[in-house]
Amino acid sequence: MELVLVVLAAASAARYLTRHPLTGSTAWVLVAALVFAGVYLAGRAVPPTRRDAWLAAVCLVWLGLVVAAPSFGWCAVALGFAALRVLPYRAAVAVVVALVTAVSGTWLRLSDPLDPTLVVGPACLAVLAVGAYRALERHAAAQQAVLQDLHRAQDELAAAQRRQGALAERHRLSREIHDSVAQDLSSINLLLQASEQDWSLRPTAARQHVQQAATTARNGLSEVRRVVHDLGPDTPPDSSLTDVLQQLAGEVTGQSGLAVSVQTSGTVLPLPQQVATALLRTARGALANVVEHADATRAVVTVSYLDDSVSLDVRDDGRGLPPPTSRPPSRHGQGQDDRGRDDRGPYERRREERHRDGRGLGLWAIRDRIEGLGGQLVVESTPGHGTALAATLPLSPSAPGALARWPG
């Protein structure tokens, strides 16, 4: 706009000089043109709160100039856009109407006979300019609204991601605690119960149970410190999964009397740390469930290495899982007969107690961990014929969902 006004002012001054001799009045017109251009260009330094006063001064200088020299009427184009930029829409339209009226009036004084284009031309030009500016202004406002909506959506997405991250971290901590501290506490409980039974008749065995409980407690304390420190992996970098599983089998056998053997099939491959940790914790959780609930005498842990995956199978010869009951609850309540008596079996009551007091998280934690690494978990069981748990994990992080979603 500043460049356009300077060009229009220079062209208008040149046109005025071609039609008027160089006299004193002509010099005053040229001085007024310089003042008009200077005042307009000075608007760059005017603060926003004073730009309406600046616009009024520019319009007054231009009005005096156009009365003396109608050639400067073309400068109204720049003044009209300045009004649209500085003033509110209605006030700017009023200023544009006044500028068009002044231009048409000064040009009509020089027209003989009356030329209607001197009225229609500036009016149409003003309508087009105001309409185009208004359309651009509305488009800019719409873009700004879209941008604000985008910012709000980004903020909401970031908040949702933070909530999801916090929830995932809570799930991870739940798995960590269940697979480390809870298992150690369960072992300590079993050892202390065994020592209490052998305290009078077999004091040597009772002392051994207490010593094992103390060792397990120290291991549990170390595990708690590890979880609190950095929630690091269970397997050290220089230990293979088979070695750690052999150590785990020995601990379970020594604490509970359950005969646990470890087998390996396929070519042993180096495992990603997340995969090895997940398989180890799966084995720990599965064996803990066998010791506590299955009444088994033997369990076999098998690690199978395939081309692009590794699987862990835990099989026992226990009583198996009970079949799901399809009996609907009576009107007296879940598991009660018509007289309000609890007609559930002892295993069903024990299973409900485990879920109620928080001990039913083992299978959930195992499934959540395996599926979080892009793997699959299958549990097969027949009442009286044991239970088989099979967990399969991909070896490559490029597999769908593998490792990418694992927070640990």
mmCIF file of C-alpha atoms in Angstrom, residues 106-310:
data_model
loop_
_atom_site.group_PDB
_atom_site.id
_atom_site.type_symbol
_atom_site.label_atom_id
_atom_site.label_comp_id
_atom_site.label_asym_id
_atom_site.label_seq_id
_atom_site.Cartn_x
_atom_site.Cartn_y
_atom_site.Cartn_z
ATOM 1 C CA THR A 106 -13.924 17.030 -7.752
ATOM 2 C CA TRP A 107 -13.843 15.186 -11.058
ATOM 3 C CA LEU A 108 -17.342 16.322 -11.996
ATOM 4 C CA ARG A 109 -16.275 19.954 -11.604
ATOM 5 C CA LEU A 110 -13.937 19.508 -14.519
ATOM 6 C CA SER A 111 -16.368 17.553 -16.677
ATOM 7 C CA ASP A 112 -18.411 19.338 -19.275
ATOM 8 C CA PRO A 113 -20.781 17.904 -20.304
ATOM 9 C CA LEU A 114 -21.599 15.589 -17.336
ATOM 10 C CA ASP A 115 -19.727 12.256 -17.525
ATOM 11 C CA PRO A 116 -21.601 9.455 -15.648
ATOM 12 C CA THR A 117 -18.497 7.225 -15.593
ATOM 13 C CA LEU A 118 -16.901 9.678 -13.191
ATOM 14 C CA VAL A 119 -19.535 8.641 -10.644
ATOM 15 C CA VAL A 120 -20.135 4.995 -11.524
ATOM 16 C CA GLY A 121 -16.437 4.120 -12.001
ATOM 17 C CA PRO A 122 -15.169 5.143 -8.525
ATOM 18 C CA ALA A 123 -18.297 3.687 -6.891
ATOM 19 C CA CYS A 124 -17.879 0.285 -8.580
ATOM 20 C CA LEU A 125 -14.171 0.271 -7.810
ATOM 21 C CA ALA A 126 -14.949 0.982 -4.142
ATOM 22 C CA VAL A 127 -17.559 -1.790 -3.979
ATOM 23 C CA LEU A 128 -15.127 -4.314 -5.472
ATOM 24 C CA ALA A 129 -12.316 -3.263 -3.143
ATOM 25 C CA VAL A 130 -14.492 -3.393 -0.018
ATOM 26 C CA GLY A 131 -16.035 -6.729 -1.028
ATOM 27 C CA ALA A 132 -12.661 -8.325 -1.789
ATOM 28 C CA TYR A 133 -11.157 -7.054 1.459
ATOM 29 C CA ARG A 134 -14.176 -8.292 3.433
ATOM 30 C CA ALA A 135 -13.942 -11.737 1.842
ATOM 31 C CA LEU A 136 -10.235 -11.969 2.641
ATOM 32 C CA GLU A 137 -10.890 -10.862 6.207
ATOM 33 C CA ARG A 138 -13.566 -13.532 6.707
ATOM 34 C CA HIS A 139 -11.319 -16.183 5.168
ATOM 35 C CA ALA A 140 -8.501 -15.200 7.513
ATOM 36 C CA ALA A 141 -10.890 -15.365 10.482
ATOM 37 C CA ALA A 142 -12.055 -18.830 9.407
ATOM 38 C CA GLN A 143 -8.457 -20.011 9.090
ATOM 39 C CA GLN A 144 -7.691 -18.630 12.531
ATOM 40 C CA ALA A 145 -10.684 -20.486 13.983
ATOM 41 C CA VAL A 146 -9.528 -23.718 12.333
ATOM 42 C CA LEU A 147 -6.034 -23.165 13.707
ATOM 43 C CA GLN A 148 -7.399 -22.630 17.199
ATOM 44 C CA ASP A 149 -9.493 -25.799 16.905
ATOM 45 C CA LEU A 150 -6.374 -27.655 15.804
ATOM 46 C CA HIS A 151 -4.441 -26.365 18.810
ATOM 47 C CA ARG A 152 -7.252 -27.438 21.127
ATOM 48 C CA ALA A 153 -7.365 -30.874 19.510
ATOM 49 C CA GLN A 154 -3.606 -31.203 19.897
ATOM 50 C CA ASP A 155 -3.844 -30.241 23.567
ATOM 51 C CA GLU A 156 -6.642 -32.768 24.131
ATOM 52 C CA LEU A 157 -4.660 -35.452 22.308
ATOM 53 C CA ALA A 158 -1.584 -34.694 24.415
ATOM 54 C CA ALA A 159 -3.684 -34.899 27.592
ATOM 55 C CA ALA A 160 -5.212 -38.206 26.448
ATOM 56 C CA GLN A 161 -1.753 -39.569 25.678
ATOM 57 C CA ARG A 162 -0.546 -38.527 29.124
ATOM 58 C CA ARG A 163 -3.513 -40.284 30.727
ATOM 59 C CA GLN A 164 -2.925 -43.385 28.597
ATOM 60 C CA GLY A 165 0.747 -43.348 29.496
ATOM 61 C CA ALA A 166 -0.076 -43.089 33.185
ATOM 62 C CA LEU A 167 -2.544 -45.986 32.887
ATOM 63 C CA ALA A 168 0.003 -48.108 31.020
ATOM 64 C CA GLU A 169 2.572 -47.339 33.694
ATOM 65 C CA ARG A 170 0.124 -48.405 36.403
ATOM 66 C CA HIS A 171 -0.481 -51.683 34.568
ATOM 67 C CA ARG A 172 3.247 -52.212 34.210
ATOM 68 C CA LEU A 173 3.835 -51.575 37.898
ATOM 69 C CA SER A 174 1.033 -53.981 38.739
ATOM 70 C CA ARG A 175 2.686 -56.677 36.648
ATOM 71 C CA GLU A 176 6.107 -55.928 38.103
ATOM 72 C CA ILE A 177 4.890 -56.165 41.691
ATOM 73 C CA HIS A 178 2.808 -59.280 41.058
ATOM 74 C CA ASP A 179 5.587 -61.116 39.274
ATOM 75 C CA SER A 180 8.296 -60.229 41.770
ATOM 76 C CA VAL A 181 7.241 -59.176 45.252
ATOM 77 C CA ALA A 182 3.946 -61.069 45.354
ATOM 78 C CA GLN A 183 5.578 -64.311 44.230
ATOM 79 C CA ASP A 184 8.293 -64.008 46.878
ATOM 80 C CA LEU A 185 5.747 -63.288 49.589
ATOM 81 C CA SER A 186 3.692 -66.306 48.499
ATOM 82 C CA SER A 187 6.794 -68.502 48.719
ATOM 83 C CA ILE A 188 7.624 -67.135 52.178
ATOM 84 C CA ASN A 189 4.086 -67.872 53.292
ATOM 85 C CA LEU A 190 4.317 -71.493 52.091
ATOM 86 C CA LEU A 191 7.708 -71.991 53.715
ATOM 87 C CA LEU A 192 6.554 -70.593 57.041
ATOM 88 C CA GLN A 193 3.458 -72.785 56.977
ATOM 89 C CA ALA A 194 5.645 -75.818 56.308
ATOM 90 C CA SER A 195 8.009 -74.866 59.113
ATOM 91 C CA GLU A 196 5.073 -74.487 61.502
ATOM 92 C CA GLN A 197 3.895 -78.005 60.686
ATOM 93 C CA ASP A 198 7.412 -79.471 61.121
ATOM 94 C CA TRP A 199 8.407 -77.386 64.132
ATOM 95 C CA SER A 200 7.736 -80.092 66.742
ATOM 96 C CA LEU A 201 8.291 -83.320 64.835
ATOM 97 C CA ARG A 202 11.074 -82.290 62.423
ATOM 98 C CA PRO A 203 12.913 -79.267 63.810
ATOM 99 C CA THR A 204 15.775 -79.645 61.323
ATOM 100 C CA ALA A 205 13.389 -79.435 58.366
ATOM 101 C CA ALA A 206 11.583 -76.540 60.019
ATOM 102 C CA ARG A 207 14.848 -74.628 60.381
ATOM 103 C CA GLN A 208 15.638 -75.280 56.739
ATOM 104 C CA HIS A 209 12.229 -73.892 55.765
ATOM 105 C CA VAL A 210 12.846 -70.790 57.858
ATOM 106 C CA GLN A 211 16.279 -70.336 56.285
ATOM 107 C CA GLN A 212 14.750 -70.623 52.823
ATOM 108 C CA ALA A 213 12.091 -68.109 53.826
ATOM 109 C CA ALA A 214 14.802 -65.714 55.004
ATOM 110 C CA THR A 215 16.668 -66.154 51.729
ATOM 111 C CA THR A 216 13.468 -65.537 49.767
ATOM 112 C CA ALA A 217 12.780 -62.455 51.872
ATOM 113 C CA ARG A 218 16.223 -61.079 51.049
ATOM 114 C CA ASN A 219 15.615 -61.792 47.384
ATOM 115 C CA GLY A 220 12.260 -60.066 47.642
ATOM 116 C CA LEU A 221 13.870 -57.030 49.237
ATOM 117 C CA SER A 222 16.391 -56.859 46.424
ATOM 118 C CA GLU A 223 13.543 -57.176 43.944
ATOM 119 C CA VAL A 224 11.655 -54.326 45.602
ATOM 120 C CA ARG A 225 14.738 -52.143 45.420
ATOM 121 C CA ARG A 226 15.154 -53.022 41.768
ATOM 122 C CA VAL A 227 11.532 -52.214 40.987
ATOM 123 C CA VAL A 228 11.767 -48.918 42.802
ATOM 124 C CA HIS A 229 15.108 -48.062 41.239
ATOM 125 C CA ASP A 230 14.515 -48.593 37.561
ATOM 126 C CA LEU A 231 12.183 -51.563 37.002
ATOM 127 C CA GLY A 232 14.978 -53.265 35.154
ATOM 128 C CA PRO A 233 14.896 -56.764 33.627
ATOM 129 C CA ASP A 234 15.099 -59.929 35.663
ATOM 130 C CA THR A 235 17.741 -61.599 33.511
ATOM 131 C CA PRO A 236 21.294 -60.226 33.566
ATOM 132 C CA PRO A 237 22.747 -59.444 30.112
ATOM 133 C CA ASP A 238 25.242 -62.323 30.294
ATOM 134 C CA SER A 239 22.702 -64.997 31.326
ATOM 135 C CA SER A 240 20.723 -67.133 28.904
ATOM 136 C CA LEU A 241 17.034 -67.734 29.371
ATOM 137 C CA THR A 242 17.579 -71.468 29.857
ATOM 138 C CA ASP A 243 20.065 -70.907 32.692
ATOM 139 C CA VAL A 244 17.718 -68.559 34.510
ATOM 140 C CA LEU A 245 14.801 -70.959 34.046
ATOM 141 C CA GLN A 246 16.922 -73.778 35.468
ATOM 142 C CA GLN A 247 17.656 -71.633 38.503
ATOM 143 C CA LEU A 248 13.953 -70.798 38.836
ATOM 144 C CA ALA A 249 13.011 -74.484 38.613
ATOM 145 C CA GLY A 250 15.451 -75.301 41.397
ATOM 146 C CA GLU A 251 14.039 -72.580 43.622
ATOM 147 C CA VAL A 252 10.439 -73.725 43.057
ATOM 148 C CA THR A 253 11.366 -77.357 43.719
ATOM 149 C CA GLY A 254 13.231 -76.492 46.893
ATOM 150 C CA GLN A 255 10.453 -74.291 48.267
ATOM 151 C CA SER A 256 7.355 -76.305 47.357
ATOM 152 C CA GLY A 257 8.451 -79.847 46.506
ATOM 153 C CA LEU A 258 6.989 -79.529 42.981
ATOM 154 C CA ALA A 259 9.252 -81.360 40.522
ATOM 155 C CA VAL A 260 10.035 -78.830 37.790
ATOM 156 C CA SER A 261 12.102 -79.676 34.718
ATOM 157 C CA VAL A 262 13.244 -77.373 31.911
ATOM 158 C CA GLN A 263 13.530 -78.476 28.297
ATOM 159 C CA THR A 264 14.728 -76.697 25.168
ATOM 160 C CA SER A 265 13.922 -77.407 21.521
ATOM 161 C CA GLY A 266 15.296 -75.825 18.393
ATOM 162 C CA THR A 267 18.432 -73.782 17.897
ATOM 163 C CA VAL A 268 19.018 -71.487 20.852
ATOM 164 C CA LEU A 269 18.989 -67.885 19.659
ATOM 165 C CA PRO A 270 19.873 -64.660 21.459
ATOM 166 C CA LEU A 271 16.662 -63.042 22.641
ATOM 167 C CA PRO A 272 15.856 -59.359 22.967
ATOM 168 C CA GLN A 273 15.960 -58.372 26.614
ATOM 169 C CA GLN A 274 12.245 -57.525 26.676
ATOM 170 C CA VAL A 275 11.328 -60.924 25.243
ATOM 171 C CA ALA A 276 13.557 -62.823 27.675
ATOM 172 C CA THR A 277 12.176 -60.846 30.616
ATOM 173 C CA ALA A 278 8.584 -61.456 29.537
ATOM 174 C CA LEU A 279 9.131 -65.211 29.140
ATOM 175 C CA LEU A 280 10.879 -65.486 32.501
ATOM 176 C CA ARG A 281 8.094 -63.653 34.294
ATOM 177 C CA THR A 282 5.525 -65.754 32.469
ATOM 178 C CA ALA A 283 7.235 -68.900 33.728
ATOM 179 C CA ARG A 284 7.399 -67.524 37.272
ATOM 180 C CA GLY A 285 3.736 -66.599 37.277
ATOM 181 C CA ALA A 286 2.637 -69.910 35.748
ATOM 182 C CA LEU A 287 4.674 -71.976 38.214
ATOM 183 C CA ALA A 288 3.370 -69.906 41.118
ATOM 184 C CA ASN A 289 -0.193 -70.695 40.024
ATOM 185 C CA VAL A 290 0.685 -74.391 39.750
ATOM 186 C CA VAL A 291 2.156 -74.450 43.266
ATOM 187 C CA GLU A 292 -0.727 -72.549 44.841
ATOM 188 C CA HIS A 293 -3.772 -73.892 43.015
ATOM 189 C CA ALA A 294 -3.090 -77.009 40.911
ATOM 190 C CA ASP A 295 -2.148 -79.634 43.554
ATOM 191 C CA ALA A 296 0.350 -80.939 40.995
ATOM 192 C CA THR A 297 3.411 -83.115 41.560
ATOM 193 C CA ARG A 298 5.277 -82.356 38.341
ATOM 194 C CA ALA A 299 5.612 -79.455 35.911
ATOM 195 C CA VAL A 300 7.566 -79.170 32.669
ATOM 196 C CA VAL A 301 8.798 -75.877 31.230
ATOM 197 C CA THR A 302 9.684 -76.019 27.531
ATOM 198 C CA VAL A 303 11.319 -73.252 25.496
ATOM 199 C CA SER A 304 10.991 -73.689 21.717
ATOM 200 C CA TYR A 305 13.063 -71.563 19.342
ATOM 201 C CA LEU A 306 11.582 -71.062 15.879
ATOM 202 C CA ASP A 307 12.781 -69.007 12.918
ATOM 203 C CA ASP A 308 11.031 -65.779 13.854
ATOM 204 C CA SER A 309 9.492 -66.488 17.255
ATOM 205 C CA VAL A 310 10.020 -68.203 20.570
#
